Every structure is written in structure tokens, then in C-alpha cells.
Amino acid sequence: MQETRQNRISRLLQKELAEIFQSQTRSMHGVLISVTRVRISPDLSICTAYLSIFPSNNGEELLKNITANEKSIRYELGRRVHNQLRIIPELRFFIDDSLDYIDHIDELLKK
């Protein structure tokens, strides 16, 4: 039962975080941030979001910027989901490098 609730809340947070990043990156031409996966702790207090950033060469810089603005992102998330969640979880962001890994494996297989 608990895992079902965790999955439902993870999907909700993934959708809302994706909309927040989409609205924030409209002004930055040529930058795309996708929320690939969201995991939430069993007590619903910590949300771990994995981000795919395009172009990937700016990934570390953008991740530092996102981490620096974590409180404003959490506030915006709270405004969007305040009817569904009583406590807004603490946000943690990581780069999802699975696409880069797939490209690397493809290049190795072509050789």
C-alpha cells in the first residue's frame, strides 16, 4: 500500500517539476531540462529528482544553478501541489547521465 502511494506522489512531483523547469527554461534558448525519474523516501520527506540536461556540456553549471535555487523551486512546487500534499519534500537534484552512457556504448559497439 505504501509503495503505491509513493509511486503516485513520485509521478505527481515529476510532472510538476517538469512543468516548473519548462517554464523557467523558456527564456534560455537552446537549453532543455527533462525530469527523467523521481524517487521519494518512504516517509515522503525527501524527493530525489534525476535531470537530463541538453546540451550536456552545460550540465554541471546548470545543476549548480538549480541547486542554488532549490528553495524557490520548492516554494513553486508547494504552490502547485499544496492541495495534494501536506508536507512538501526536501528536493535533491542529480544529473541523469544514462543517455550519455548509451551513446558511449553505441560508439564502442561501432568500433
PDB file of C-alpha atoms in Angstrom:
ATOM      1  CA  MET A   1       0.000   0.000   0.000  1.00  0.00           C
ATOM      2  CA  GLN A   2       2.770   2.410   0.916  1.00  0.00           C
ATOM      3  CA  GLU A   3       4.644   1.823  -2.344  1.00  0.00           C
ATOM      4  CA  THR A   4       1.540   2.619  -4.357  1.00  0.00           C
ATOM      5  CA  ARG A   5       1.269   5.973  -2.618  1.00  0.00           C
ATOM      6  CA  GLN A   6       4.974   6.637  -3.113  1.00  0.00           C
ATOM      7  CA  ASN A   7       4.664   5.906  -6.830  1.00  0.00           C
ATOM      8  CA  ARG A   8       1.632   8.159  -7.180  1.00  0.00           C
ATOM      9  CA  ILE A   9       3.354  11.024  -5.383  1.00  0.00           C
ATOM     10  CA  SER A  10       6.551  10.474  -7.405  1.00  0.00           C
ATOM     11  CA  ARG A  11       4.610  10.783 -10.662  1.00  0.00           C
ATOM     12  CA  LEU A  12       2.865  13.930  -9.400  1.00  0.00           C
ATOM     13  CA  LEU A  13       6.164  15.535  -8.378  1.00  0.00           C
ATOM     14  CA  GLN A  14       7.821  14.533 -11.665  1.00  0.00           C
ATOM     15  CA  LYS A  15       5.024  16.150 -13.671  1.00  0.00           C
ATOM     16  CA  GLU A  16       5.043  19.345 -11.630  1.00  0.00           C
ATOM     17  CA  LEU A  17       8.842  19.669 -11.593  1.00  0.00           C
ATOM     18  CA  ALA A  18       8.914  19.175 -15.375  1.00  0.00           C
ATOM     19  CA  GLU A  19       6.395  21.994 -15.811  1.00  0.00           C
ATOM     20  CA  ILE A  20       8.404  24.264 -13.493  1.00  0.00           C
ATOM     21  CA  PHE A  21      11.640  23.636 -15.433  1.00  0.00           C
ATOM     22  CA  GLN A  22       9.853  24.046 -18.750  1.00  0.00           C
ATOM     23  CA  SER A  23       8.514  27.453 -17.727  1.00  0.00           C
ATOM     24  CA  GLN A  24      11.894  28.560 -16.356  1.00  0.00           C
ATOM     25  CA  THR A  25      13.910  27.495 -19.398  1.00  0.00           C
ATOM     26  CA  ARG A  26      11.699  29.167 -21.987  1.00  0.00           C
ATOM     27  CA  SER A  27      13.834  32.301 -21.747  1.00  0.00           C
ATOM     28  CA  MET A  28      17.056  30.285 -22.195  1.00  0.00           C
ATOM     29  CA  HIS A  29      17.118  29.368 -25.879  1.00  0.00           C
ATOM     30  CA  GLY A  30      18.766  26.073 -26.740  1.00  0.00           C
ATOM     31  CA  VAL A  31      18.502  24.563 -23.244  1.00  0.00           C
ATOM     32  CA  LEU A  32      16.205  21.667 -22.422  1.00  0.00           C
ATOM     33  CA  ILE A  33      15.792  20.152 -18.962  1.00  0.00           C
ATOM     34  CA  SER A  34      13.823  16.932 -18.579  1.00  0.00           C
ATOM     35  CA  VAL A  35      12.917  15.247 -15.314  1.00  0.00           C
ATOM     36  CA  THR A  36      13.646  11.616 -16.120  1.00  0.00           C
ATOM     37  CA  ARG A  37      12.999   9.988 -12.757  1.00  0.00           C
ATOM     38  CA  VAL A  38      11.769  10.974  -9.311  1.00  0.00           C
ATOM     39  CA  ARG A  39      12.205   8.885  -6.193  1.00  0.00           C
ATOM     40  CA  ILE A  40      10.648   9.750  -2.868  1.00  0.00           C
ATOM     41  CA  SER A  41      11.641   8.459   0.552  1.00  0.00           C
ATOM     42  CA  PRO A  42       9.212   6.183   2.423  1.00  0.00           C
ATOM     43  CA  ASP A  43       8.347   8.966   4.866  1.00  0.00           C
ATOM     44  CA  LEU A  44       7.730  11.369   1.927  1.00  0.00           C
ATOM     45  CA  SER A  45      10.235  13.895   3.264  1.00  0.00           C
ATOM     46  CA  ILE A  46      12.981  13.700   0.610  1.00  0.00           C
ATOM     47  CA  CYS A  47      12.446  13.863  -3.137  1.00  0.00           C
ATOM     48  CA  THR A  48      15.354  12.854  -5.367  1.00  0.00           C
ATOM     49  CA  ALA A  49      14.958  14.083  -8.943  1.00  0.00           C
ATOM     50  CA  TYR A  50      17.149  12.986 -11.841  1.00  0.00           C
ATOM     51  CA  LEU A  51      17.508  15.589 -14.583  1.00  0.00           C
ATOM     52  CA  SER A  52      18.524  15.147 -18.190  1.00  0.00           C
ATOM     53  CA  ILE A  53      20.057  18.388 -19.459  1.00  0.00           C
ATOM     54  CA  PHE A  54      20.545  19.201 -23.137  1.00  0.00           C
ATOM     55  CA  PRO A  55      23.160  20.243 -24.219  1.00  0.00           C
ATOM     56  CA  SER A  56      25.050  18.060 -21.772  1.00  0.00           C
ATOM     57  CA  ASN A  57      28.236  20.156 -21.837  1.00  0.00           C
ATOM     58  CA  ASN A  58      26.444  22.801 -19.690  1.00  0.00           C
ATOM     59  CA  GLY A  59      25.049  20.171 -17.326  1.00  0.00           C
ATOM     60  CA  GLU A  60      27.245  20.767 -14.292  1.00  0.00           C
ATOM     61  CA  GLU A  61      26.824  24.541 -14.461  1.00  0.00           C
ATOM     62  CA  LEU A  62      23.041  24.281 -14.777  1.00  0.00           C
ATOM     63  CA  LEU A  63      22.869  21.733 -11.948  1.00  0.00           C
ATOM     64  CA  LYS A  64      24.775  24.137  -9.669  1.00  0.00           C
ATOM     65  CA  ASN A  65      22.321  26.892 -10.621  1.00  0.00           C
ATOM     66  CA  ILE A  66      19.332  24.619  -9.949  1.00  0.00           C
ATOM     67  CA  THR A  67      20.762  23.529  -6.604  1.00  0.00           C
ATOM     68  CA  ALA A  68      21.368  27.170  -5.643  1.00  0.00           C
ATOM     69  CA  ASN A  69      17.720  27.976  -6.447  1.00  0.00           C
ATOM     70  CA  GLU A  70      16.349  24.874  -4.711  1.00  0.00           C
ATOM     71  CA  LYS A  71      14.315  26.883  -2.202  1.00  0.00           C
ATOM     72  CA  SER A  72      12.473  28.864  -4.863  1.00  0.00           C
ATOM     73  CA  ILE A  73      11.791  25.655  -6.829  1.00  0.00           C
ATOM     74  CA  ARG A  74      10.458  24.009  -3.663  1.00  0.00           C
ATOM     75  CA  TYR A  75       8.267  27.049  -2.999  1.00  0.00           C
ATOM     76  CA  GLU A  76       6.834  26.921  -6.528  1.00  0.00           C
ATOM     77  CA  LEU A  77       6.291  23.175  -6.180  1.00  0.00           C
ATOM     78  CA  GLY A  78       4.487  23.791  -2.889  1.00  0.00           C
ATOM     79  CA  ARG A  79       2.189  26.319  -4.527  1.00  0.00           C
ATOM     80  CA  ARG A  80       1.271  23.768  -7.201  1.00  0.00           C
ATOM     81  CA  VAL A  81       0.698  20.682  -5.004  1.00  0.00           C
ATOM     82  CA  HIS A  82      -0.487  22.200  -1.731  1.00  0.00           C
ATOM     83  CA  ASN A  83      -3.903  20.546  -2.130  1.00  0.00           C
ATOM     84  CA  GLN A  84      -2.432  17.060  -2.653  1.00  0.00           C
ATOM     85  CA  LEU A  85       0.436  17.043  -0.125  1.00  0.00           C
ATOM     86  CA  ARG A  86       0.550  18.234   3.448  1.00  0.00           C
ATOM     87  CA  ILE A  87       4.347  18.449   3.639  1.00  0.00           C
ATOM     88  CA  ILE A  88       6.415  19.484   0.621  1.00  0.00           C
ATOM     89  CA  PRO A  89       9.501  17.220   0.471  1.00  0.00           C
ATOM     90  CA  GLU A  90      13.071  18.444   0.512  1.00  0.00           C
ATOM     91  CA  LEU A  91      14.434  18.447  -3.048  1.00  0.00           C
ATOM     92  CA  ARG A  92      17.677  16.890  -4.224  1.00  0.00           C
ATOM     93  CA  PHE A  93      18.793  17.069  -7.842  1.00  0.00           C
ATOM     94  CA  PHE A  94      21.201  14.827  -9.748  1.00  0.00           C
ATOM     95  CA  ILE A  95      22.178  14.592 -13.393  1.00  0.00           C
ATOM     96  CA  ASP A  96      20.825  11.539 -15.193  1.00  0.00           C
ATOM     97  CA  ASP A  97      23.662  10.552 -17.490  1.00  0.00           C
ATOM     98  CA  SER A  98      22.041   7.408 -18.873  1.00  0.00           C
ATOM     99  CA  LEU A  99      21.687   8.920 -22.384  1.00  0.00           C
ATOM    100  CA  ASP A 100      25.376   9.815 -22.474  1.00  0.00           C
ATOM    101  CA  TYR A 101      26.178   6.288 -21.306  1.00  0.00           C
ATOM    102  CA  ILE A 102      24.039   4.808 -24.097  1.00  0.00           C
ATOM    103  CA  ASP A 103      25.819   6.997 -26.672  1.00  0.00           C
ATOM    104  CA  HIS A 104      29.175   5.874 -25.320  1.00  0.00           C
ATOM    105  CA  ILE A 105      28.176   2.194 -25.559  1.00  0.00           C
ATOM    106  CA  ASP A 106      26.918   2.783 -29.126  1.00  0.00           C
ATOM    107  CA  GLU A 107      30.249   4.311 -30.115  1.00  0.00           C
ATOM    108  CA  LEU A 108      32.131   1.378 -28.599  1.00  0.00           C
ATOM    109  CA  LEU A 109      29.957  -1.124 -30.451  1.00  0.00           C
ATOM    110  CA  LYS A 110      30.515   0.663 -33.762  1.00  0.00           C
ATOM    111  CA  LYS A 111      34.305   0.299 -33.388  1.00  0.00           C
TER     112      LYS A 111
END
